[in-house]
């Protein structure tokens, strides 16, 4: 079974530019999550999709970030315009069922390392 | 105050030793608890869930103390391959956000 994949693995852009990150969850996983780790800080939740619907976007830092999951399959996270503080590693995760404990283990992708210069 | 606190380490431990990590969380409504492992420049991977009764998986034992809002992970007979960052994670189950600690770095030395 293919795991969660993310593209690109690395992105270096200039301040003010736009970047779009892509996540392909494990096939059949309705739940898709975005997280971010800024250097030296803990991983932070950004948002959660259930199929194509945004279930919880309370972690999105500001309106420069736009996440979509059209059709309930892959998801994109667009940053426009990018700022220096957006640099970090963006992880995507997916899970199958909703519930507690290990029944809803979130499987993580390898992350996209974003550097804004 | 951070929602999930961990000693950042690093813990430098000789191979074969026992090592213990601790974690405290601030939200008393937290319901699910996990330990994740993250290798350098890799994604986090679930190591084990933590149950109220405590649970063991091979050389790994996790304990939860709800009254003290404290979680622990014990690694026995440590291996070189155990070197990684160990992340304490909680969730309150009203949403499915994972709330992460900053991680404790473990270095196992031969």
JSON list of C-alpha atoms in Angstrom, two decimals:
[
{"chain": "A", "resi": 1, "resn": "UNK", "atom": "CA", "xyz": [0.00, 0.00, 0.00]},
{"chain": "A", "resi": 2, "resn": "UNK", "atom": "CA", "xyz": [1.41, 3.39, -1.00]},
{"chain": "A", "resi": 3, "resn": "UNK", "atom": "CA", "xyz": [1.92, 5.82, 1.85]},
{"chain": "A", "resi": 4, "resn": "UNK", "atom": "CA", "xyz": [1.20, 9.52, 2.04]},
{"chain": "A", "resi": 5, "resn": "UNK", "atom": "CA", "xyz": [3.15, 11.39, -0.60]},
{"chain": "A", "resi": 6, "resn": "UNK", "atom": "CA", "xyz": [4.00, 15.06, -0.75]},
{"chain": "A", "resi": 7, "resn": "UNK", "atom": "CA", "xyz": [5.34, 17.24, -3.52]},
{"chain": "A", "resi": 8, "resn": "UNK", "atom": "CA", "xyz": [7.72, 18.95, -3.76]},
{"chain": "A", "resi": 9, "resn": "UNK", "atom": "CA", "xyz": [10.15, 17.64, -1.20]},
{"chain": "A", "resi": 10, "resn": "UNK", "atom": "CA", "xyz": [11.92, 20.99, -1.11]},
{"chain": "A", "resi": 11, "resn": "UNK", "atom": "CA", "xyz": [10.96, 24.46, -2.28]},
{"chain": "A", "resi": 12, "resn": "UNK", "atom": "CA", "xyz": [13.01, 27.64, -2.12]},
{"chain": "A", "resi": 13, "resn": "UNK", "atom": "CA", "xyz": [11.15, 30.81, -3.04]},
{"chain": "A", "resi": 14, "resn": "UNK", "atom": "CA", "xyz": [11.55, 34.52, -2.53]},
{"chain": "A", "resi": 15, "resn": "UNK", "atom": "CA", "xyz": [9.43, 36.57, -0.21]},
{"chain": "A", "resi": 16, "resn": "UNK", "atom": "CA", "xyz": [6.29, 37.66, -2.00]},
{"chain": "A", "resi": 17, "resn": "UNK", "atom": "CA", "xyz": [6.14, 34.68, -4.32]},
{"chain": "A", "resi": 18, "resn": "UNK", "atom": "CA", "xyz": [3.51, 31.98, -4.34]},
{"chain": "A", "resi": 19, "resn": "UNK", "atom": "CA", "xyz": [4.05, 28.31, -3.57]},
{"chain": "A", "resi": 20, "resn": "UNK", "atom": "CA", "xyz": [1.64, 25.40, -3.77]},
{"chain": "A", "resi": 21, "resn": "UNK", "atom": "CA", "xyz": [2.27, 22.23, -1.83]},
{"chain": "A", "resi": 22, "resn": "UNK", "atom": "CA", "xyz": [0.55, 19.01, -2.71]},
{"chain": "A", "resi": 23, "resn": "UNK", "atom": "CA", "xyz": [-0.41, 16.01, -0.60]},
{"chain": "A", "resi": 24, "resn": "UNK", "atom": "CA", "xyz": [-1.72, 12.67, -1.79]},
{"chain": "A", "resi": 25, "resn": "UNK", "atom": "CA", "xyz": [-3.17, 10.74, 1.15]},
{"chain": "A", "resi": 26, "resn": "UNK", "atom": "CA", "xyz": [-3.35, 6.99, 1.45]},
{"chain": "A", "resi": 27, "resn": "UNK", "atom": "CA", "xyz": [-6.06, 5.74, -0.86]},
{"chain": "A", "resi": 28, "resn": "UNK", "atom": "CA", "xyz": [-9.39, 5.50, 0.92]},
{"chain": "A", "resi": 29, "resn": "UNK", "atom": "CA", "xyz": [-8.44, 7.78, 3.79]},
{"chain": "A", "resi": 30, "resn": "UNK", "atom": "CA", "xyz": [-11.17, 10.37, 4.24]},
{"chain": "A", "resi": 31, "resn": "UNK", "atom": "CA", "xyz": [-9.28, 12.39, 6.83]},
{"chain": "A", "resi": 32, "resn": "UNK", "atom": "CA", "xyz": [-6.43, 14.59, 5.69]},
{"chain": "A", "resi": 33, "resn": "UNK", "atom": "CA", "xyz": [-4.42, 16.90, 7.92]},
{"chain": "A", "resi": 34, "resn": "UNK", "atom": "CA", "xyz": [-1.82, 19.58, 7.38]},
{"chain": "A", "resi": 35, "resn": "UNK", "atom": "CA", "xyz": [0.82, 20.36, 10.00]},
{"chain": "A", "resi": 36, "resn": "UNK", "atom": "CA", "xyz": [3.82, 22.66, 10.05]},
{"chain": "A", "resi": 37, "resn": "UNK", "atom": "CA", "xyz": [7.09, 22.64, 11.94]},
{"chain": "A", "resi": 38, "resn": "UNK", "atom": "CA", "xyz": [8.95, 25.89, 12.09]},
{"chain": "A", "resi": 39, "resn": "UNK", "atom": "CA", "xyz": [12.63, 25.49, 12.95]},
{"chain": "A", "resi": 40, "resn": "UNK", "atom": "CA", "xyz": [13.19, 25.08, 16.66]},
{"chain": "A", "resi": 41, "resn": "UNK", "atom": "CA", "xyz": [9.47, 24.84, 17.42]},
{"chain": "A", "resi": 42, "resn": "UNK", "atom": "CA", "xyz": [7.03, 22.02, 17.90]},
{"chain": "A", "resi": 43, "resn": "UNK", "atom": "CA", "xyz": [4.85, 20.66, 15.13]},
{"chain": "A", "resi": 44, "resn": "UNK", "atom": "CA", "xyz": [1.62, 22.67, 14.86]},
{"chain": "A", "resi": 45, "resn": "UNK", "atom": "CA", "xyz": [-1.74, 21.65, 13.45]},
{"chain": "A", "resi": 46, "resn": "UNK", "atom": "CA", "xyz": [-2.97, 23.71, 10.50]},
{"chain": "A", "resi": 47, "resn": "UNK", "atom": "CA", "xyz": [-6.19, 22.12, 9.33]},
{"chain": "A", "resi": 48, "resn": "UNK", "atom": "CA", "xyz": [-8.23, 18.97, 8.88]},
{"chain": "A", "resi": 49, "resn": "UNK", "atom": "CA", "xyz": [-10.31, 17.83, 5.91]},
{"chain": "A", "resi": 50, "resn": "UNK", "atom": "CA", "xyz": [-12.95, 15.15, 5.99]},
{"chain": "A", "resi": 51, "resn": "UNK", "atom": "CA", "xyz": [-13.30, 14.23, 2.37]},
{"chain": "A", "resi": 52, "resn": "UNK", "atom": "CA", "xyz": [-13.57, 17.57, 0.57]},
{"chain": "A", "resi": 53, "resn": "UNK", "atom": "CA", "xyz": [-14.88, 19.53, 3.56]},
{"chain": "A", "resi": 54, "resn": "UNK", "atom": "CA", "xyz": [-12.78, 21.57, 5.96]},
{"chain": "A", "resi": 55, "resn": "UNK", "atom": "CA", "xyz": [-13.57, 20.11, 9.34]},
{"chain": "A", "resi": 56, "resn": "UNK", "atom": "CA", "xyz": [-11.25, 22.32, 11.34]},
{"chain": "A", "resi": 57, "resn": "UNK", "atom": "CA", "xyz": [-9.05, 25.12, 10.07]},
{"chain": "A", "resi": 58, "resn": "UNK", "atom": "CA", "xyz": [-8.34, 26.73, 13.40]},
{"chain": "A", "resi": 59, "resn": "UNK", "atom": "CA", "xyz": [-4.60, 26.32, 13.01]},
{"chain": "A", "resi": 60, "resn": "UNK", "atom": "CA", "xyz": [-4.26, 28.23, 9.76]},
{"chain": "A", "resi": 61, "resn": "UNK", "atom": "CA", "xyz": [-1.99, 31.17, 10.59]},
{"chain": "A", "resi": 62, "resn": "UNK", "atom": "CA", "xyz": [-3.60, 33.81, 8.35]},
{"chain": "A", "resi": 63, "resn": "UNK", "atom": "CA", "xyz": [-5.40, 34.38, 5.07]},
{"chain": "A", "resi": 64, "resn": "UNK", "atom": "CA", "xyz": [-2.23, 34.00, 3.05]},
{"chain": "A", "resi": 65, "resn": "UNK", "atom": "CA", "xyz": [-2.72, 30.26, 3.44]},
{"chain": "A", "resi": 66, "resn": "UNK", "atom": "CA", "xyz": [-5.36, 28.49, 1.37]},
{"chain": "A", "resi": 67, "resn": "UNK", "atom": "CA", "xyz": [-5.99, 24.77, 1.48]},
{"chain": "A", "resi": 68, "resn": "UNK", "atom": "CA", "xyz": [-8.20, 22.84, -0.89]},
{"chain": "A", "resi": 69, "resn": "UNK", "atom": "CA", "xyz": [-9.21, 19.25, -1.37]},
{"chain": "A", "resi": 70, "resn": "UNK", "atom": "CA", "xyz": [-11.41, 19.19, -4.42]},
{"chain": "A", "resi": 71, "resn": "UNK", "atom": "CA", "xyz": [-13.00, 15.81, -4.98]},
{"chain": "A", "resi": 72, "resn": "UNK", "atom": "CA", "xyz": [-11.85, 14.61, -1.62]},
{"chain": "A", "resi": 73, "resn": "UNK", "atom": "CA", "xyz": [-8.65, 13.05, -2.89]},
{"chain": "A", "resi": 74, "resn": "UNK", "atom": "CA", "xyz": [-5.41, 15.01, -2.94]},
{"chain": "A", "resi": 75, "resn": "UNK", "atom": "CA", "xyz": [-5.01, 18.33, -1.21]},
{"chain": "A", "resi": 76, "resn": "UNK", "atom": "CA", "xyz": [-3.10, 21.49, -1.98]},
{"chain": "A", "resi": 77, "resn": "UNK", "atom": "CA", "xyz": [-1.83, 24.14, 0.38]},
{"chain": "A", "resi": 78, "resn": "UNK", "atom": "CA", "xyz": [-1.08, 27.47, -1.25]},
{"chain": "A", "resi": 79, "resn": "UNK", "atom": "CA", "xyz": [0.89, 30.24, 0.39]},
{"chain": "A", "resi": 80, "resn": "UNK", "atom": "CA", "xyz": [0.41, 33.60, -1.28]},
{"chain": "A", "resi": 81, "resn": "UNK", "atom": "CA", "xyz": [2.34, 35.82, -0.84]},
{"chain": "A", "resi": 82, "resn": "UNK", "atom": "CA", "xyz": [4.99, 33.95, 1.09]},
{"chain": "A", "resi": 83, "resn": "UNK", "atom": "CA", "xyz": [6.73, 35.62, 4.02]},
{"chain": "A", "resi": 84, "resn": "UNK", "atom": "CA", "xyz": [10.02, 34.74, 5.70]},
{"chain": "A", "resi": 85, "resn": "UNK", "atom": "CA", "xyz": [8.26, 33.30, 8.75]},
{"chain": "A", "resi": 86, "resn": "UNK", "atom": "CA", "xyz": [6.48, 30.75, 6.55]},
{"chain": "A", "resi": 87, "resn": "UNK", "atom": "CA", "xyz": [9.71, 28.77, 6.26]},
{"chain": "A", "resi": 88, "resn": "UNK", "atom": "CA", "xyz": [9.51, 25.34, 7.80]},
{"chain": "A", "resi": 89, "resn": "UNK", "atom": "CA", "xyz": [8.54, 21.77, 7.09]},
{"chain": "A", "resi": 90, "resn": "UNK", "atom": "CA", "xyz": [4.94, 21.18, 6.07]},
{"chain": "A", "resi": 91, "resn": "UNK", "atom": "CA", "xyz": [3.66, 17.72, 6.85]},
{"chain": "A", "resi": 92, "resn": "UNK", "atom": "CA", "xyz": [0.53, 16.11, 5.56]},
{"chain": "A", "resi": 93, "resn": "UNK", "atom": "CA", "xyz": [-1.11, 13.17, 7.29]},
{"chain": "A", "resi": 94, "resn": "UNK", "atom": "CA", "xyz": [-4.11, 11.00, 6.59]},
{"chain": "A", "resi": 95, "resn": "UNK", "atom": "CA", "xyz": [-6.24, 8.64, 8.59]},
{"chain": "A", "resi": 96, "resn": "UNK", "atom": "CA", "xyz": [-9.05, 6.25, 7.83]},
{"chain": "A", "resi": 97, "resn": "UNK", "atom": "CA", "xyz": [-11.47, 6.17, 10.70]},
{"chain": "A", "resi": 98, "resn": "UNK", "atom": "CA", "xyz": [-12.50, 8.71, 13.27]},
{"chain": "A", "resi": 99, "resn": "UNK", "atom": "CA", "xyz": [-12.25, 7.67, 16.85]},
{"chain": "A", "resi": 100, "resn": "UNK", "atom": "CA", "xyz": [-9.88, 7.57, 19.72]},
{"chain": "A", "resi": 101, "resn": "UNK", "atom": "CA", "xyz": [-6.55, 6.06, 20.36]},
{"chain": "A", "resi": 102, "resn": "UNK", "atom": "CA", "xyz": [-4.79, 3.98, 17.78]},
{"chain": "A", "resi": 103, "resn": "UNK", "atom": "CA", "xyz": [-8.00, 3.48, 15.82]},
{"chain": "A", "resi": 104, "resn": "UNK", "atom": "CA", "xyz": [-7.36, 6.74, 14.08]},
{"chain": "A", "resi": 105, "resn": "UNK", "atom": "CA", "xyz": [-3.62, 6.64, 13.64]},
{"chain": "A", "resi": 106, "resn": "UNK", "atom": "CA", "xyz": [-2.46, 9.43, 11.41]},
{"chain": "A", "resi": 107, "resn": "UNK", "atom": "CA", "xyz": [0.08, 8.42, 8.78]},
{"chain": "A", "resi": 108, "resn": "UNK", "atom": "CA", "xyz": [2.49, 11.14, 7.84]},
{"chain": "A", "resi": 109, "resn": "UNK", "atom": "CA", "xyz": [4.03, 12.05, 4.54]},
{"chain": "A", "resi": 110, "resn": "UNK", "atom": "CA", "xyz": [7.73, 12.90, 4.24]},
{"chain": "A", "resi": 111, "resn": "UNK", "atom": "CA", "xyz": [7.04, 16.62, 4.38]},
{"chain": "A", "resi": 112, "resn": "UNK", "atom": "CA", "xyz": [7.84, 19.57, 2.16]},
{"chain": "A", "resi": 113, "resn": "UNK", "atom": "CA", "xyz": [10.72, 21.73, 3.33]},
{"chain": "A", "resi": 114, "resn": "UNK", "atom": "CA", "xyz": [9.87, 25.32, 2.43]},
{"chain": "A", "resi": 115, "resn": "UNK", "atom": "CA", "xyz": [12.48, 28.03, 2.54]},
{"chain": "A", "resi": 116, "resn": "UNK", "atom": "CA", "xyz": [11.44, 31.63, 1.95]},
{"chain": "A", "resi": 117, "resn": "UNK", "atom": "CA", "xyz": [14.35, 33.98, 1.29]},
{"chain": "B", "resi": 1, "resn": "UNK", "atom": "CA", "xyz": [2.93, 27.72, 29.12]},
{"chain": "B", "resi": 2, "resn": "UNK", "atom": "CA", "xyz": [3.22, 25.14, 26.34]},
{"chain": "B", "resi": 3, "resn": "UNK", "atom": "CA", "xyz": [0.37, 22.69, 25.93]},
{"chain": "B", "resi": 4, "resn": "UNK", "atom": "CA", "xyz": [2.75, 19.73, 25.88]},
{"chain": "B", "resi": 5, "resn": "UNK", "atom": "CA", "xyz": [6.12, 19.99, 27.56]},
{"chain": "B", "resi": 6, "resn": "UNK", "atom": "CA", "xyz": [9.13, 17.75, 27.15]},
{"chain": "B", "resi": 7, "resn": "UNK", "atom": "CA", "xyz": [12.78, 17.95, 28.11]},
{"chain": "B", "resi": 8, "resn": "UNK", "atom": "CA", "xyz": [14.51, 18.68, 24.77]},
{"chain": "B", "resi": 9, "resn": "UNK", "atom": "CA", "xyz": [17.61, 16.68, 25.73]},
{"chain": "B", "resi": 10, "resn": "UNK", "atom": "CA", "xyz": [19.73, 15.43, 24.18]},
{"chain": "B", "resi": 11, "resn": "UNK", "atom": "CA", "xyz": [19.91, 12.30, 26.25]},
{"chain": "B", "resi": 12, "resn": "UNK", "atom": "CA", "xyz": [23.22, 10.56, 25.64]},
{"chain": "B", "resi": 13, "resn": "UNK", "atom": "CA", "xyz": [22.82, 6.95, 26.69]},
{"chain": "B", "resi": 14, "resn": "UNK", "atom": "CA", "xyz": [25.11, 3.91, 26.29]},
{"chain": "B", "resi": 15, "resn": "UNK", "atom": "CA", "xyz": [23.81, 0.99, 24.28]},
{"chain": "B", "resi": 16, "resn": "UNK", "atom": "CA", "xyz": [21.96, -1.48, 26.45]},
{"chain": "B", "resi": 17, "resn": "UNK", "atom": "CA", "xyz": [20.91, 1.06, 29.06]},
{"chain": "B", "resi": 18, "resn": "UNK", "atom": "CA", "xyz": [17.38, 1.92, 30.08]},
{"chain": "B", "resi": 19, "resn": "UNK", "atom": "CA", "xyz": [16.14, 5.41, 29.31]},
{"chain": "B", "resi": 20, "resn": "UNK", "atom": "CA", "xyz": [12.99, 7.20, 30.42]},
{"chain": "B", "resi": 21, "resn": "UNK", "atom": "CA", "xyz": [11.24, 10.19, 28.87]},
{"chain": "B", "resi": 22, "resn": "UNK", "atom": "CA", "xyz": [8.61, 12.28, 30.56]},
{"chain": "B", "resi": 23, "resn": "UNK", "atom": "CA", "xyz": [5.99, 14.60, 29.22]},
{"chain": "B", "resi": 24, "resn": "UNK", "atom": "CA", "xyz": [3.38, 16.83, 30.85]},
{"chain": "B", "resi": 25, "resn": "UNK", "atom": "CA", "xyz": [0.27, 18.25, 29.24]},
{"chain": "B", "resi": 26, "resn": "UNK", "atom": "CA", "xyz": [-1.83, 21.22, 30.26]},
{"chain": "B", "resi": 27, "resn": "UNK", "atom": "CA", "xyz": [-5.30, 20.39, 28.96]},
{"chain": "B", "resi": 28, "resn": "UNK", "atom": "CA", "xyz": [-7.11, 18.19, 31.45]},
{"chain": "B", "resi": 29, "resn": "UNK", "atom": "CA", "xyz": [-9.67, 17.38, 28.70]},
{"chain": "B", "resi": 30, "resn": "UNK", "atom": "CA", "xyz": [-7.03, 15.52, 26.73]},
{"chain": "B", "resi": 31, "resn": "UNK", "atom": "CA", "xyz": [-8.23, 12.03, 25.94]},
{"chain": "B", "resi": 32, "resn": "UNK", "atom": "CA", "xyz": [-5.74, 10.32, 23.67]},
{"chain": "B", "resi": 33, "resn": "UNK", "atom": "CA", "xyz": [-2.02, 10.15, 24.10]},
{"chain": "B", "resi": 34, "resn": "UNK", "atom": "CA", "xyz": [0.76, 9.00, 21.85]},
{"chain": "B", "resi": 35, "resn": "UNK", "atom": "CA", "xyz": [4.49, 8.72, 21.49]},
{"chain": "B", "resi": 36, "resn": "UNK", "atom": "CA", "xyz": [5.85, 9.39, 18.03]},
{"chain": "B", "resi": 37, "resn": "UNK", "atom": "CA", "xyz": [9.37, 8.85, 16.84]},
{"chain": "B", "resi": 38, "resn": "UNK", "atom": "CA", "xyz": [11.04, 11.12, 14.32]},
{"chain": "B", "resi": 39, "resn": "UNK", "atom": "CA", "xyz": [14.36, 10.40, 12.66]},
{"chain": "B", "resi": 40, "resn": "UNK", "atom": "CA", "xyz": [16.44, 13.29, 11.37]},
{"chain": "B", "resi": 41, "resn": "UNK", "atom": "CA", "xyz": [14.76, 14.95, 8.37]},
{"chain": "B", "resi": 42, "resn": "UNK", "atom": "CA", "xyz": [12.07, 12.29, 8.26]},
{"chain": "B", "resi": 43, "resn": "UNK", "atom": "CA", "xyz": [8.37, 12.30, 9.03]},
{"chain": "B", "resi": 44, "resn": "UNK", "atom": "CA", "xyz": [7.08, 11.44, 12.50]},
{"chain": "B", "resi": 45, "resn": "UNK", "atom": "CA", "xyz": [5.92, 7.86, 12.92]},
{"chain": "B", "resi": 46, "resn": "UNK", "atom": "CA", "xyz": [3.63, 6.51, 15.60]},
{"chain": "B", "resi": 47, "resn": "UNK", "atom": "CA", "xyz": [5.60, 4.52, 18.13]},
{"chain": "B", "resi": 48, "resn": "UNK", "atom": "CA", "xyz": [2.77, 3.66, 20.47]},
{"chain": "B", "resi": 49, "resn": "UNK", "atom": "CA", "xyz": [-0.50, 4.87, 21.89]},
{"chain": "B", "resi": 50, "resn": "UNK", "atom": "CA", "xyz": [-0.64, 5.38, 25.63]},
{"chain": "B", "resi": 51, "resn": "UNK", "atom": "CA", "xyz": [-3.52, 3.83, 27.56]},
{"chain": "B", "resi": 52, "resn": "UNK", "atom": "CA", "xyz": [-4.68, 4.58, 31.08]},
{"chain": "B", "resi": 53, "resn": "UNK", "atom": "CA", "xyz": [-3.68, 1.14, 32.25]},
{"chain": "B", "resi": 54, "resn": "UNK", "atom": "CA", "xyz": [-0.22, 1.50, 30.77]},
{"chain": "B", "resi": 55, "resn": "UNK", "atom": "CA", "xyz": [0.97, -0.58, 27.88]},
{"chain": "B", "resi": 56, "resn": "UNK", "atom": "CA", "xyz": [4.06, -2.38, 26.75]},
{"chain": "B", "resi": 57, "resn": "UNK", "atom": "CA", "xyz": [5.37, -3.22, 23.30]},
{"chain": "B", "resi": 58, "resn": "UNK", "atom": "CA", "xyz": [8.57, -5.19, 23.40]},
{"chain": "B", "resi": 59, "resn": "UNK", "atom": "CA", "xyz": [11.29, -3.01, 24.92]},
{"chain": "B", "resi": 60, "resn": "UNK", "atom": "CA", "xyz": [8.95, -0.01, 25.12]},
{"chain": "B", "resi": 61, "resn": "UNK", "atom": "CA", "xyz": [6.61, 0.78, 28.00]},
{"chain": "B", "resi": 62, "resn": "UNK", "atom": "CA", "xyz": [4.27, 3.77, 28.16]},
{"chain": "B", "resi": 63, "resn": "UNK", "atom": "CA", "xyz": [2.48, 5.04, 31.23]},
{"chain": "B", "resi": 64, "resn": "UNK", "atom": "CA", "xyz": [-0.21, 7.65, 31.74]},
{"chain": "B", "resi": 65, "resn": "UNK", "atom": "CA", "xyz": [-1.01, 9.50, 34.95]},
{"chain": "B", "resi": 66, "resn": "UNK", "atom": "CA", "xyz": [-4.17, 11.52, 34.36]},
{"chain": "B", "resi": 67, "resn": "UNK", "atom": "CA", "xyz": [-4.20, 13.04, 37.84]},
{"chain": "B", "resi": 68, "resn": "UNK", "atom": "CA", "xyz": [-0.75, 14.53, 37.32]},
{"chain": "B", "resi": 69, "resn": "UNK", "atom": "CA", "xyz": [-1.26, 15.03, 33.56]},
{"chain": "B", "resi": 70, "resn": "UNK", "atom": "CA", "xyz": [1.94, 13.17, 32.95]},
{"chain": "B", "resi": 71, "resn": "UNK", "atom": "CA", "xyz": [3.02, 10.62, 30.33]},
{"chain": "B", "resi": 72, "resn": "UNK", "atom": "CA", "xyz": [6.16, 8.55, 30.29]},
{"chain": "B", "resi": 73, "resn": "UNK", "atom": "CA", "xyz": [8.03, 6.31, 27.89]},
{"chain": "B", "resi": 74, "resn": "UNK", "atom": "CA", "xyz": [10.58, 3.76, 29.02]},
{"chain": "B", "resi": 75, "resn": "UNK", "atom": "CA", "xyz": [12.99, 2.10, 26.63]},
{"chain": "B", "resi": 76, "resn": "UNK", "atom": "CA", "xyz": [14.83, -0.95, 27.92]},
{"chain": "B", "resi": 77, "resn": "UNK", "atom": "CA", "xyz": [17.98, -2.51, 26.48]},
{"chain": "B", "resi": 78, "resn": "UNK", "atom": "CA", "xyz": [18.44, 0.47, 24.17]},
{"chain": "B", "resi": 79, "resn": "UNK", "atom": "CA", "xyz": [19.80, -0.11, 20.65]},
{"chain": "B", "resi": 80, "resn": "UNK", "atom": "CA", "xyz": [21.78, 2.18, 18.41]},
{"chain": "B", "resi": 81, "resn": "UNK", "atom": "CA", "xyz": [18.74, 2.28, 16.13]},
{"chain": "B", "resi": 82, "resn": "UNK", "atom": "CA", "xyz": [16.69, 3.86, 18.93]},
{"chain": "B", "resi": 83, "resn": "UNK", "atom": "CA", "xyz": [18.54, 7.13, 18.34]},
{"chain": "B", "resi": 84, "resn": "UNK", "atom": "CA", "xyz": [15.86, 9.60, 17.27]},
{"chain": "B", "resi": 85, "resn": "UNK", "atom": "CA", "xyz": [13.65, 12.37, 18.58]},
{"chain": "B", "resi": 86, "resn": "UNK", "atom": "CA", "xyz": [10.69, 11.17, 20.63]},
{"chain": "B", "resi": 87, "resn": "UNK", "atom": "CA", "xyz": [7.59, 13.32, 20.44]},
{"chain": "B", "resi": 88, "resn": "UNK", "atom": "CA", "xyz": [4.82, 13.33, 23.01]},
{"chain": "B", "resi": 89, "resn": "UNK", "atom": "CA", "xyz": [1.41, 13.99, 21.45]},
{"chain": "B", "resi": 90, "resn": "UNK", "atom": "CA", "xyz": [-2.05, 14.50, 22.93]},
{"chain": "B", "resi": 91, "resn": "UNK", "atom": "CA", "xyz": [-5.51, 15.17, 21.58]},
{"chain": "B", "resi": 92, "resn": "UNK", "atom": "CA", "xyz": [-8.79, 16.05, 23.27]},
{"chain": "B", "resi": 93, "resn": "UNK", "atom": "CA", "xyz": [-10.88, 14.06, 20.81]},
{"chain": "B", "resi": 94, "resn": "UNK", "atom": "CA", "xyz": [-13.40, 16.89, 20.31]},
{"chain": "B", "resi": 95, "resn": "UNK", "atom": "CA", "xyz": [-11.34, 17.54, 17.25]},
{"chain": "B", "resi": 96, "resn": "UNK", "atom": "CA", "xyz": [-8.63, 15.50, 15.67]},
{"chain": "B", "resi": 97, "resn": "UNK", "atom": "CA", "xyz": [-5.81, 17.90, 16.09]},
{"chain": "B", "resi": 98, "resn": "UNK", "atom": "CA", "xyz": [-2.63, 16.37, 17.38]},
{"chain": "B", "resi": 99, "resn": "UNK", "atom": "CA", "xyz": [-0.99, 18.66, 19.93]},
{"chain": "B", "resi": 100, "resn": "UNK", "atom": "CA", "xyz": [2.74, 18.09, 19.87]},
{"chain": "B", "resi": 101, "resn": "UNK", "atom": "CA", "xyz": [5.57, 18.46, 22.30]},
{"chain": "B", "resi": 102, "resn": "UNK", "atom": "CA", "xyz": [8.83, 19.77, 20.90]},
{"chain": "B", "resi": 103, "resn": "UNK", "atom": "CA", "xyz": [10.44, 16.37, 21.30]},
{"chain": "B", "resi": 104, "resn": "UNK", "atom": "CA", "xyz": [13.28, 14.82, 23.25]},
{"chain": "B", "resi": 105, "resn": "UNK", "atom": "CA", "xyz": [16.39, 13.89, 21.33]},
{"chain": "B", "resi": 106, "resn": "UNK", "atom": "CA", "xyz": [17.93, 10.52, 22.21]},
{"chain": "B", "resi": 107, "resn": "UNK", "atom": "CA", "xyz": [21.43, 9.51, 21.20]},
{"chain": "B", "resi": 108, "resn": "UNK", "atom": "CA", "xyz": [22.48, 5.93, 21.87]},
{"chain": "B", "resi": 109, "resn": "UNK", "atom": "CA", "xyz": [26.23, 5.47, 21.98]},
{"chain": "B", "resi": 110, "resn": "UNK", "atom": "CA", "xyz": [28.08, 2.17, 21.34]}
]
